[in-house]
Every structure is written in C-alpha cells, then in structure tokens.
Coordinates of C-alpha atoms in Angstrom, one line a residue:
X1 CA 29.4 48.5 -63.8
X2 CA 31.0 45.4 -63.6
X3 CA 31.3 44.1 -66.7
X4 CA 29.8 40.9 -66.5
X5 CA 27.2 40.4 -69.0
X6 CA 25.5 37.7 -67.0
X7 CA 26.0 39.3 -63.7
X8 CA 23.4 38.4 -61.1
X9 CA 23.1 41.7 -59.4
X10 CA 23.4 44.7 -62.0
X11 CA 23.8 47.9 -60.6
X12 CA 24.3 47.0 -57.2
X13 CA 28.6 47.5 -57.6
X14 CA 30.2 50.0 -55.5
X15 CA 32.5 52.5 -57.4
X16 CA 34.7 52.6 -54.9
X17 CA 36.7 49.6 -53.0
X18 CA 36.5 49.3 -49.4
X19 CA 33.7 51.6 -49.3
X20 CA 32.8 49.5 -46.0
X21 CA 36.1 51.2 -44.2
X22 CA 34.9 54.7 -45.5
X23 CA 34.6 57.7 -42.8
X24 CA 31.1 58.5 -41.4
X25 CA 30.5 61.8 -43.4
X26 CA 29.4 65.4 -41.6
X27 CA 26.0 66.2 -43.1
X28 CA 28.0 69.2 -45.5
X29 CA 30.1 66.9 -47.1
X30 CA 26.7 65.1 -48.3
X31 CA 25.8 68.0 -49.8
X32 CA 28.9 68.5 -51.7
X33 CA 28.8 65.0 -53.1
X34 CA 25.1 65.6 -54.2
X35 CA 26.2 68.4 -55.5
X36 CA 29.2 67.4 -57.7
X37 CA 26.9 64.1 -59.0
X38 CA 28.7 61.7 -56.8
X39 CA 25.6 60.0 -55.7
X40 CA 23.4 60.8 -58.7
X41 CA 23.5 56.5 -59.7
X42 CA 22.8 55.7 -55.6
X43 CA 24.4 54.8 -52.6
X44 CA 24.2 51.9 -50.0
X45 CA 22.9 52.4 -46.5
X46 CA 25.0 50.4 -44.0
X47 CA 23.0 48.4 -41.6
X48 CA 24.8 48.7 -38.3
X49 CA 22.5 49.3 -35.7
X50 CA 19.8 48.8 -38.2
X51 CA 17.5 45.9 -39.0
X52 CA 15.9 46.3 -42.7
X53 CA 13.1 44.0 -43.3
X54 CA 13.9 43.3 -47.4
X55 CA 10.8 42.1 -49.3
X56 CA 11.5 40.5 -52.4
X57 CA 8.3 40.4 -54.7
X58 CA 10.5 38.0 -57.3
X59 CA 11.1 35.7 -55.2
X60 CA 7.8 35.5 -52.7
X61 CA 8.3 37.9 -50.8
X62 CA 4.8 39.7 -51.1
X63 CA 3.0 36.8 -50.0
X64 CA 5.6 35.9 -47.1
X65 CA 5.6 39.4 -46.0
X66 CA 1.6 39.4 -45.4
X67 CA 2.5 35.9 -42.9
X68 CA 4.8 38.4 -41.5
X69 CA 2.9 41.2 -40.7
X70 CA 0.2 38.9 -39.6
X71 CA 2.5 37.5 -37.4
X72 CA 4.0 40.6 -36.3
X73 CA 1.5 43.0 -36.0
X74 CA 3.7 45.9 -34.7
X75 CA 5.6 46.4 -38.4
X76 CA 3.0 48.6 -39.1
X77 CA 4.6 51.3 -37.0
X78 CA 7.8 51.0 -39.7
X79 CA 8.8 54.5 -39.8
X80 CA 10.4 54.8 -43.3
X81 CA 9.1 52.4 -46.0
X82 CA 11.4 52.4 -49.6
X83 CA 9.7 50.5 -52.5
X84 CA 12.9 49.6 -54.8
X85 CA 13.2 49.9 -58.5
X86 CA 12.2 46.4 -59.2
X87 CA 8.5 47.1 -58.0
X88 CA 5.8 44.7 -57.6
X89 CA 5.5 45.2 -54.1
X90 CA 9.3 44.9 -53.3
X91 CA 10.5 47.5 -50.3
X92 CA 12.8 48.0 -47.6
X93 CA 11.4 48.2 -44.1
X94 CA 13.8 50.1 -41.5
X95 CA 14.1 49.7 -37.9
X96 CA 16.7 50.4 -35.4
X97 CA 18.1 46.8 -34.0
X98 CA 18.7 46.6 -30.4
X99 CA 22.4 46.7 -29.4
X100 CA 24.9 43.4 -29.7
X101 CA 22.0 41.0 -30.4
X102 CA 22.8 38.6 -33.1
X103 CA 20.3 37.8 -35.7
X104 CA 19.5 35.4 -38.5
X105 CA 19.3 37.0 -42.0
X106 CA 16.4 34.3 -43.6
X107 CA 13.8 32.5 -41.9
X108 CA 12.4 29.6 -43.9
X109 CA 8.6 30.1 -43.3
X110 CA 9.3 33.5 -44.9
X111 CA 10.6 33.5 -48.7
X112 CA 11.6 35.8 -50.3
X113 CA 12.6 38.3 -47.0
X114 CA 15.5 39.1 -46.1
X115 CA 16.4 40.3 -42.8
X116 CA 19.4 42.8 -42.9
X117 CA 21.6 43.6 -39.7
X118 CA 24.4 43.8 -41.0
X119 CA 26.4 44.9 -44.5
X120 CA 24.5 47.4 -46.6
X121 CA 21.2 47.8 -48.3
X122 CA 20.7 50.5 -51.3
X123 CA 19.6 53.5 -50.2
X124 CA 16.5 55.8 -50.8
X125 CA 16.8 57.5 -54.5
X126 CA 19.3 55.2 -56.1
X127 CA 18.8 53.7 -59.6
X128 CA 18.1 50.3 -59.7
X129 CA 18.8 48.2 -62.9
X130 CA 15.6 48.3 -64.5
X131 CA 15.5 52.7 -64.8
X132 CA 13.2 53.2 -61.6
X133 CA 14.5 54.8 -58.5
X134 CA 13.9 53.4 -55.0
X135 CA 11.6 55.8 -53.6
X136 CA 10.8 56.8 -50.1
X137 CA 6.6 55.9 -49.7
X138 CA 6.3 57.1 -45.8
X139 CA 8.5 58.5 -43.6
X140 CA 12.0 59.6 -43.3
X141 CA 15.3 58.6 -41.7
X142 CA 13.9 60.2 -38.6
X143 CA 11.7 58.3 -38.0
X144 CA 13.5 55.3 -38.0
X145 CA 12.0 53.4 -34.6
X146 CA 13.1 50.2 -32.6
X147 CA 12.2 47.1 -34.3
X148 CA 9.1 45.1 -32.6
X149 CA 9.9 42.6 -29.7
X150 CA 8.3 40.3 -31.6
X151 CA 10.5 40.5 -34.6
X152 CA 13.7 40.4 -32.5
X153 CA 12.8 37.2 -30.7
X154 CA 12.0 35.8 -34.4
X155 CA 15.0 37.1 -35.6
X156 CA 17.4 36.3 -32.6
X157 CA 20.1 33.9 -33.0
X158 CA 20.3 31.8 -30.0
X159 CA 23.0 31.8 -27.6
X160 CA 25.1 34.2 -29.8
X161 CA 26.5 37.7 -29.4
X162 CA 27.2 40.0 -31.9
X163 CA 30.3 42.3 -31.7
X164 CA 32.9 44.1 -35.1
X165 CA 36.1 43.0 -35.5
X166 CA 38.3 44.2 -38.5
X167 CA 35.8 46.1 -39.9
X168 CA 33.6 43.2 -39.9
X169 CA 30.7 41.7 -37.5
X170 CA 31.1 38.9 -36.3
X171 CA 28.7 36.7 -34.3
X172 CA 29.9 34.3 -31.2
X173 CA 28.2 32.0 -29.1
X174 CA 30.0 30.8 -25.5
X175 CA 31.8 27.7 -26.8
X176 CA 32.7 29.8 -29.2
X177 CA 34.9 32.3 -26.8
X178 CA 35.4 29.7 -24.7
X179 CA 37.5 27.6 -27.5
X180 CA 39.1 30.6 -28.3
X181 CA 39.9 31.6 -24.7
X182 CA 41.2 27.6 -24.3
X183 CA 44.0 28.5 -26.8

C-alpha cells in the first residue's frame, strides 16, 4: 500500500490514520468487520499491557532466541505462539507485561529480537508481503500468561516508570519528573 517501490516494510501500512486513537471494539463489531472483508489483508495487535517477544529469523533471531530460551527457561510456558509470513523460524511470542514497568525494546546479546511493550505488532491471520499468513502454532489469545520474572528483570529499564500521555507511552525516570516538577 504505500506506494513506495523501495519501501522497507511492505504490507505492514495501516489503511486507516490514527488507527492508534481507534475505540476498543465489542467482540460483534469484530464479527461484522470480518464479515464485510475489512480485515481479510490483517490487522495489528496493540501491545499495551502486552510484551511480544519478536523473533526475526533474517536478522539472527533464530540463533539469539535459542540464548534466550536458554537463558530464560520459563518462555516455554508462552501461551500463544504466531510464526509470521516471512518463515524460517520467525514468530511472535505473547505474554502479558506487568503493570507501569518500563522496558527496553532490543538487548544487544540478542539479535535479531525484538521486545514489544508498546505500539503494535501484526496480528494472527494477516498477510504478510511474501503471500503467507501469520498463523497461530499453539494456543490462543486466552491463554496469553504473565511474562517470566526472569524476562522482566532482563527487560526492565532501570529507574524508569512507564505511564500514556496523548495517546502515547511515555517512559520517566525521577530526574526526569523532578526537572519537570522544577519548572
């Protein structure tokens, strides 16, 4: 969709502006947009309250994520797992993130993962730009369980606090409220 012949992520354009300002939606009017094909191409899944462990198989993320899981033995309780239509190994891991704790997006000694807390990820059944759908291997929404202690302390940012502000989140440490509090 967007017109840009060398664009860097294809498919991954939302048809409508400001989708992030959009109403939460009753479960019926779901079923009318399936319905009428609004969400035959996909939808995004926004992350608030939710920490999605992104593996990235172009980008290293296949051999980073089995440091991970090493490291974090618990991810194997994930309770919905999505492979995404680039394949190779790539998926989406879903856990619920604990309230107001700020956290990092990237770790270095883990290429190729991203850590998503915040903004959106593509959701389950979408198409992705190569043809393939990202498809739901175990679980359902659910089943979504609280990420593992050990991946929060990883993932924590330190001394910060996480709140939404404008439609937007927004992460502060103390000197941060205390220079705003100073003016």
């Amino acid at each position: 969709g967007c017109g840009d012949a060398e664009c860097k992520v294809p498919g991954k354009h939302p048809y409508s502006s400001s989708w992030q300002h959009s109403p939460e939606w009753s479960d019926d009017q779901i079923e009318v947009m399936k319905m009428t094909g609004q969400l035959s191409t996909g939808y995004g899944v926004l992350c608030r309250g939710l920490i999605v462990v992104d593996i990235d198989a172009r980008n290293g993320g296949v051999d980073s994520w089995a440091k991970l899981a090493e490291a974090v033995p618990d991810l194997a309780n994930c309770g919905l797992i999505v492979a995404t239509g680039s394949g190779n190994g790539s998926r989406h891991l879903y856990f619920t993130a604990p309230e107001g704790v700020a956290m990092v997006t990237h770790l270095p000694e883990f290429k190729g993962i991203d850590f998503k807390s915040s903004g959106y990820v593509v959701g389950p059944g979408s198409l992705h730009s190569s043809g393939a759908r990202y498809e739901v291997l175990d679980g359902d929404a659910y089943s979504i369980g609280p990420a593992p202690d050990a991946l929060v302390a990883l993932l924590r940012k330190p001394e910060r606090h996480r709140a939404e502000y404008n439609g937007g989140v927004v992460d502060v440490s103390h000197e941060d409220l205390a220079d705003m509090l100073s003016h």
